[in-house]
Amino acid sequence: MTFAKERYITVIPEIEMPGHAQAALAAYPQLGCTGGPYEVLTKWGISENVFCPYEETFMFLEDVIDEVVELFPGPYIHIGGDECPKMTWKESKFCQNLIQEKNLKDKHGLQSYFITRMEKYINSKGKQIIGWDEILEGGLAPNASLMSWRGESGGISAAEKRHNVVMSPTSHCYFDYYQSEDENEPLAIGGMLPLKKVYEYEPIPEKLSKQNHKFIMGAQGN
């Protein structure tokens, strides 16, 4: 951390929740809605297996956060929030009862409850959360900052609500895309993103009201 700080770099850890949790569930199957067994993924992808909002799950994640905040002195903790399938929540009696008990609208409201609860804990540690634009679904947590990757609309929506935003749309900011049509290009995930298009990107969207331009913190290359 000292090495980074001396170079004016703030390292922000990302602890994914409630989705992208397959490895954690493989080790702690009781934190999933089905109880497993789960296996660690061996290839890229999105898993239907996500954290179930049990009290034990929150205790586990709070323990993780306790360790992470000691390791990273910066002001932010990234909590992911992206690509969270909700089929297991839909089929879980516990989750459906929790939605009723907490007077939540639906499964998206349950994700908002999950993120908001973790935000409160992270705030209590003197940190702010950042999440991908899916954390807008069901309502944005009160103090959250947002990274807009599925285009700019999520970032615009968050900025209009006076939340800080980092723009990182796939159209301009994803560096695992091909940079040219040259046959010698290294293997990429797909798509085409020439360097010229990256440099031409303006992080402040034209559709964003001028008084809210200040909430656009900048851009991120992913």
mmCIF file of C-alpha atoms in Angstrom:
data_model
loop_
_atom_site.group_PDB
_atom_site.id
_atom_site.type_symbol
_atom_site.label_atom_id
_atom_site.label_comp_id
_atom_site.label_asym_id
_atom_site.label_seq_id
_atom_site.Cartn_x
_atom_site.Cartn_y
_atom_site.Cartn_z
ATOM 1 C CA MET A 1 0.000 0.000 0.000
ATOM 2 C CA THR A 2 2.907 2.356 0.734
ATOM 3 C CA PHE A 3 4.302 1.691 -2.769
ATOM 4 C CA ALA A 4 0.930 2.646 -4.301
ATOM 5 C CA LYS A 5 0.416 5.687 -2.060
ATOM 6 C CA GLU A 6 3.806 7.113 -2.976
ATOM 7 C CA ARG A 7 2.636 7.043 -6.607
ATOM 8 C CA TYR A 8 -0.754 8.638 -5.839
ATOM 9 C CA ILE A 9 -2.595 5.370 -6.443
ATOM 10 C CA THR A 10 -5.488 4.229 -4.277
ATOM 11 C CA VAL A 11 -6.058 0.471 -4.393
ATOM 12 C CA ILE A 12 -9.748 -0.426 -4.092
ATOM 13 C CA PRO A 13 -10.578 -4.063 -3.273
ATOM 14 C CA GLU A 14 -13.656 -5.677 -4.840
ATOM 15 C CA ILE A 15 -15.506 -8.240 -2.728
ATOM 16 C CA GLU A 16 -18.323 -9.587 -4.893
ATOM 17 C CA MET A 17 -21.839 -9.944 -3.480
ATOM 18 C CA PRO A 18 -24.466 -11.315 -3.764
ATOM 19 C CA GLY A 19 -23.408 -12.935 -7.057
ATOM 20 C CA HIS A 20 -20.083 -14.213 -8.402
ATOM 21 C CA ALA A 21 -19.837 -16.124 -5.133
ATOM 22 C CA GLN A 22 -19.345 -19.689 -6.386
ATOM 23 C CA ALA A 23 -15.874 -20.106 -4.857
ATOM 24 C CA ALA A 24 -17.085 -18.878 -1.467
ATOM 25 C CA LEU A 25 -20.096 -21.196 -1.639
ATOM 26 C CA ALA A 26 -17.859 -24.149 -2.504
ATOM 27 C CA ALA A 27 -16.086 -23.542 0.805
ATOM 28 C CA TYR A 28 -19.190 -22.510 2.785
ATOM 29 C CA PRO A 29 -22.170 -24.268 1.154
ATOM 30 C CA GLN A 30 -24.485 -23.296 4.015
ATOM 31 C CA LEU A 31 -24.422 -19.714 2.701
ATOM 32 C CA GLY A 32 -26.273 -20.681 -0.485
ATOM 33 C CA CYS A 33 -30.025 -21.127 -0.809
ATOM 34 C CA THR A 34 -29.766 -24.765 -1.908
ATOM 35 C CA GLY A 35 -27.021 -25.848 0.490
ATOM 36 C CA GLY A 36 -24.932 -27.239 -2.359
ATOM 37 C CA PRO A 37 -22.737 -29.057 -2.932
ATOM 38 C CA TYR A 38 -21.001 -26.394 -5.020
ATOM 39 C CA GLU A 39 -17.806 -26.587 -7.043
ATOM 40 C CA VAL A 40 -15.332 -23.843 -7.860
ATOM 41 C CA LEU A 41 -15.839 -22.692 -11.446
ATOM 42 C CA THR A 42 -13.066 -23.668 -13.854
ATOM 43 C CA LYS A 43 -14.032 -21.225 -16.627
ATOM 44 C CA TRP A 44 -15.425 -17.725 -17.020
ATOM 45 C CA GLY A 45 -19.155 -17.314 -16.635
ATOM 46 C CA ILE A 46 -22.121 -16.370 -14.501
ATOM 47 C CA SER A 47 -23.327 -18.858 -11.906
ATOM 48 C CA GLU A 48 -26.913 -19.255 -10.728
ATOM 49 C CA ASN A 49 -25.504 -19.957 -7.267
ATOM 50 C CA VAL A 50 -25.426 -16.752 -5.235
ATOM 51 C CA PHE A 51 -25.315 -15.816 -1.570
ATOM 52 C CA CYS A 52 -28.590 -16.370 0.272
ATOM 53 C CA PRO A 53 -29.484 -13.468 2.597
ATOM 54 C CA TYR A 54 -29.315 -15.530 5.796
ATOM 55 C CA GLU A 55 -28.086 -13.909 8.983
ATOM 56 C CA GLU A 56 -25.127 -16.307 8.806
ATOM 57 C CA THR A 57 -24.291 -14.935 5.350
ATOM 58 C CA PHE A 58 -24.191 -11.370 6.604
ATOM 59 C CA MET A 59 -22.035 -12.410 9.556
ATOM 60 C CA PHE A 60 -19.626 -14.121 7.150
ATOM 61 C CA LEU A 61 -19.425 -11.099 4.853
ATOM 62 C CA GLU A 62 -18.984 -8.723 7.777
ATOM 63 C CA ASP A 63 -16.037 -10.839 8.947
ATOM 64 C CA VAL A 64 -14.552 -10.601 5.445
ATOM 65 C CA ILE A 65 -15.050 -6.825 5.418
ATOM 66 C CA ASP A 66 -13.387 -6.553 8.836
ATOM 67 C CA GLU A 67 -10.241 -8.106 7.371
ATOM 68 C CA VAL A 68 -10.378 -6.150 4.117
ATOM 69 C CA VAL A 69 -10.680 -2.703 5.730
ATOM 70 C CA GLU A 70 -7.535 -3.414 7.739
ATOM 71 C CA LEU A 71 -5.614 -4.218 4.560
ATOM 72 C CA PHE A 72 -6.758 -1.321 2.365
ATOM 73 C CA PRO A 73 -6.528 2.209 3.796
ATOM 74 C CA GLY A 74 -8.417 3.892 0.931
ATOM 75 C CA PRO A 75 -11.925 5.326 1.359
ATOM 76 C CA TYR A 76 -13.758 2.771 -0.826
ATOM 77 C CA ILE A 77 -14.759 -0.881 -0.764
ATOM 78 C CA HIS A 78 -16.174 -2.238 -4.045
ATOM 79 C CA ILE A 79 -19.012 -4.698 -3.398
ATOM 80 C CA GLY A 80 -19.660 -5.807 -6.981
ATOM 81 C CA GLY A 81 -23.399 -6.322 -7.197
ATOM 82 C CA ASP A 82 -23.306 -7.251 -10.880
ATOM 83 C CA GLU A 83 -24.544 -10.293 -12.777
ATOM 84 C CA CYS A 84 -26.563 -11.765 -9.915
ATOM 85 C CA PRO A 85 -29.119 -14.301 -11.176
ATOM 86 C CA LYS A 86 -32.042 -14.529 -8.781
ATOM 87 C CA MET A 87 -33.546 -17.902 -9.664
ATOM 88 C CA THR A 88 -32.485 -19.506 -6.380
ATOM 89 C CA TRP A 89 -34.002 -16.570 -4.507
ATOM 90 C CA LYS A 90 -37.230 -16.991 -6.456
ATOM 91 C CA GLU A 91 -37.377 -20.674 -5.548
ATOM 92 C CA SER A 92 -36.307 -20.187 -1.914
ATOM 93 C CA LYS A 93 -39.071 -20.161 0.677
ATOM 94 C CA PHE A 94 -36.749 -18.290 3.032
ATOM 95 C CA CYS A 95 -36.151 -15.528 0.452
ATOM 96 C CA GLN A 96 -39.822 -15.201 -0.421
ATOM 97 C CA ASN A 97 -40.711 -14.940 3.261
ATOM 98 C CA LEU A 98 -37.995 -12.327 3.754
ATOM 99 C CA ILE A 99 -39.378 -10.260 0.877
ATOM 100 C CA GLN A 100 -42.764 -10.267 2.612
ATOM 101 C CA GLU A 101 -41.306 -9.646 6.064
ATOM 102 C CA LYS A 102 -39.232 -6.656 4.934
ATOM 103 C CA ASN A 103 -42.048 -5.334 2.719
ATOM 104 C CA LEU A 104 -39.832 -5.505 -0.367
ATOM 105 C CA LYS A 105 -41.314 -5.235 -3.835
ATOM 106 C CA ASP A 106 -39.664 -8.277 -5.395
ATOM 107 C CA LYS A 107 -36.350 -10.106 -5.877
ATOM 108 C CA HIS A 108 -34.727 -6.878 -7.088
ATOM 109 C CA GLY A 109 -35.848 -5.238 -3.872
ATOM 110 C CA LEU A 110 -34.168 -8.110 -2.042
ATOM 111 C CA GLN A 111 -30.868 -7.326 -3.771
ATOM 112 C CA SER A 112 -31.258 -3.679 -2.766
ATOM 113 C CA TYR A 113 -31.894 -4.802 0.832
ATOM 114 C CA PHE A 114 -28.757 -6.978 0.674
ATOM 115 C CA ILE A 115 -26.555 -4.172 -0.682
ATOM 116 C CA THR A 116 -28.015 -1.506 1.612
ATOM 117 C CA ARG A 117 -27.444 -3.685 4.662
ATOM 118 C CA MET A 118 -23.829 -4.283 3.712
ATOM 119 C CA GLU A 119 -23.390 -0.604 2.916
ATOM 120 C CA LYS A 120 -24.454 0.337 6.440
ATOM 121 C CA TYR A 121 -21.873 -2.042 7.872
ATOM 122 C CA ILE A 122 -19.120 -0.785 5.568
ATOM 123 C CA ASN A 123 -20.050 2.828 6.374
ATOM 124 C CA SER A 124 -19.718 1.964 10.067
ATOM 125 C CA LYS A 125 -16.085 1.096 9.309
ATOM 126 C CA GLY A 126 -15.487 4.542 7.854
ATOM 127 C CA LYS A 127 -15.631 3.373 4.233
ATOM 128 C CA GLN A 128 -17.930 4.049 1.276
ATOM 129 C CA ILE A 129 -19.153 1.440 -1.183
ATOM 130 C CA ILE A 130 -18.874 1.333 -4.946
ATOM 131 C CA GLY A 131 -20.911 -1.115 -7.020
ATOM 132 C CA TRP A 132 -21.626 -1.936 -10.650
ATOM 133 C CA ASP A 133 -24.768 -0.439 -12.173
ATOM 134 C CA GLU A 134 -26.927 -3.448 -11.263
ATOM 135 C CA ILE A 135 -27.071 -2.044 -7.711
ATOM 136 C CA LEU A 136 -29.600 0.433 -9.114
ATOM 137 C CA GLU A 137 -32.115 -2.405 -9.420
ATOM 138 C CA GLY A 138 -34.603 -2.249 -6.588
ATOM 139 C CA GLY A 139 -33.251 1.115 -5.409
ATOM 140 C CA LEU A 140 -29.751 2.503 -4.954
ATOM 141 C CA ALA A 141 -28.195 2.278 -1.478
ATOM 142 C CA PRO A 142 -28.119 5.734 0.161
ATOM 143 C CA ASN A 143 -24.392 6.512 0.069
ATOM 144 C CA ALA A 144 -23.264 4.298 -2.799
ATOM 145 C CA SER A 145 -21.055 5.287 -5.708
ATOM 146 C CA LEU A 146 -21.663 3.529 -9.007
ATOM 147 C CA MET A 147 -19.627 2.150 -11.899
ATOM 148 C CA SER A 148 -21.645 2.234 -15.111
ATOM 149 C CA TRP A 149 -20.566 -0.614 -17.383
ATOM 150 C CA ARG A 150 -23.745 -1.575 -19.282
ATOM 151 C CA GLY A 151 -23.708 1.662 -21.259
ATOM 152 C CA GLU A 152 -24.149 5.139 -19.760
ATOM 153 C CA SER A 153 -27.798 5.058 -18.658
ATOM 154 C CA GLY A 154 -27.055 3.644 -15.210
ATOM 155 C CA GLY A 155 -24.430 6.297 -14.606
ATOM 156 C CA ILE A 156 -26.754 9.062 -15.754
ATOM 157 C CA SER A 157 -29.522 7.799 -13.483
ATOM 158 C CA ALA A 158 -27.209 7.621 -10.471
ATOM 159 C CA ALA A 159 -25.680 11.059 -11.110
ATOM 160 C CA GLU A 160 -29.133 12.611 -11.439
ATOM 161 C CA LYS A 161 -29.814 11.163 -7.979
ATOM 162 C CA ARG A 162 -26.617 12.910 -6.794
ATOM 163 C CA HIS A 163 -24.473 9.793 -6.446
ATOM 164 C CA ASN A 164 -20.831 9.730 -7.525
ATOM 165 C CA VAL A 165 -20.256 7.787 -10.745
ATOM 166 C CA VAL A 166 -17.319 6.219 -12.583
ATOM 167 C CA MET A 167 -18.079 5.699 -16.264
ATOM 168 C CA SER A 168 -16.808 2.399 -17.701
ATOM 169 C CA PRO A 169 -19.163 1.405 -20.556
ATOM 170 C CA THR A 170 -18.287 -1.648 -22.627
ATOM 171 C CA SER A 171 -18.510 0.535 -25.748
ATOM 172 C CA HIS A 172 -15.314 2.423 -24.860
ATOM 173 C CA CYS A 173 -13.663 1.095 -21.695
ATOM 174 C CA TYR A 174 -13.253 -2.691 -21.932
ATOM 175 C CA PHE A 175 -9.655 -3.634 -22.655
ATOM 176 C CA ASP A 176 -10.332 -7.365 -23.016
ATOM 177 C CA TYR A 177 -11.764 -6.624 -26.484
ATOM 178 C CA TYR A 178 -9.856 -6.835 -29.763
ATOM 179 C CA GLN A 179 -7.976 -3.673 -30.694
ATOM 180 C CA SER A 180 -7.750 -4.369 -34.409
ATOM 181 C CA GLU A 181 -8.640 -6.893 -37.098
ATOM 182 C CA ASP A 182 -5.013 -8.000 -37.397
ATOM 183 C CA GLU A 183 -4.792 -11.805 -37.393
ATOM 184 C CA ASN A 184 -1.957 -11.614 -34.849
ATOM 185 C CA GLU A 185 -4.129 -9.984 -32.194
ATOM 186 C CA PRO A 186 -3.914 -11.945 -28.911
ATOM 187 C CA LEU A 187 -6.988 -13.884 -27.822
ATOM 188 C CA ALA A 188 -9.713 -11.580 -26.473
ATOM 189 C CA ILE A 189 -13.184 -12.047 -25.064
ATOM 190 C CA GLY A 190 -14.716 -10.596 -28.227
ATOM 191 C CA GLY A 191 -15.860 -7.267 -29.598
ATOM 192 C CA MET A 192 -13.790 -4.551 -31.227
ATOM 193 C CA LEU A 193 -12.399 -1.514 -29.436
ATOM 194 C CA PRO A 194 -9.624 0.383 -31.266
ATOM 195 C CA LEU A 195 -7.436 2.610 -29.103
ATOM 196 C CA LYS A 196 -8.658 5.683 -31.012
ATOM 197 C CA LYS A 197 -12.207 5.061 -29.806
ATOM 198 C CA VAL A 198 -10.998 4.777 -26.203
ATOM 199 C CA TYR A 199 -9.184 8.123 -26.381
ATOM 200 C CA GLU A 200 -12.207 9.804 -27.945
ATOM 201 C CA TYR A 201 -14.464 8.854 -25.026
ATOM 202 C CA GLU A 202 -15.984 11.730 -23.038
ATOM 203 C CA PRO A 203 -16.988 10.455 -19.565
ATOM 204 C CA ILE A 204 -19.556 13.219 -18.968
ATOM 205 C CA PRO A 205 -22.638 12.232 -21.013
ATOM 206 C CA GLU A 206 -24.407 14.847 -23.125
ATOM 207 C CA LYS A 207 -27.741 13.745 -21.652
ATOM 208 C CA LEU A 208 -26.652 14.510 -18.080
ATOM 209 C CA SER A 209 -27.946 17.789 -16.674
ATOM 210 C CA LYS A 210 -25.164 20.341 -16.282
ATOM 211 C CA GLN A 211 -25.639 20.811 -12.529
ATOM 212 C CA ASN A 212 -24.883 17.106 -12.023
ATOM 213 C CA HIS A 213 -21.689 16.947 -14.095
ATOM 214 C CA LYS A 214 -19.740 17.192 -10.837
ATOM 215 C CA PHE A 215 -20.895 13.684 -9.848
ATOM 216 C CA ILE A 216 -18.956 12.069 -12.710
ATOM 217 C CA MET A 217 -15.644 11.154 -11.063
ATOM 218 C CA GLY A 218 -14.043 9.989 -14.302
ATOM 219 C CA ALA A 219 -13.647 6.817 -16.345
ATOM 220 C CA GLN A 220 -12.175 3.369 -15.722
ATOM 221 C CA GLY A 221 -10.624 0.927 -18.165
ATOM 222 C CA ASN A 222 -11.811 -2.595 -17.403
#
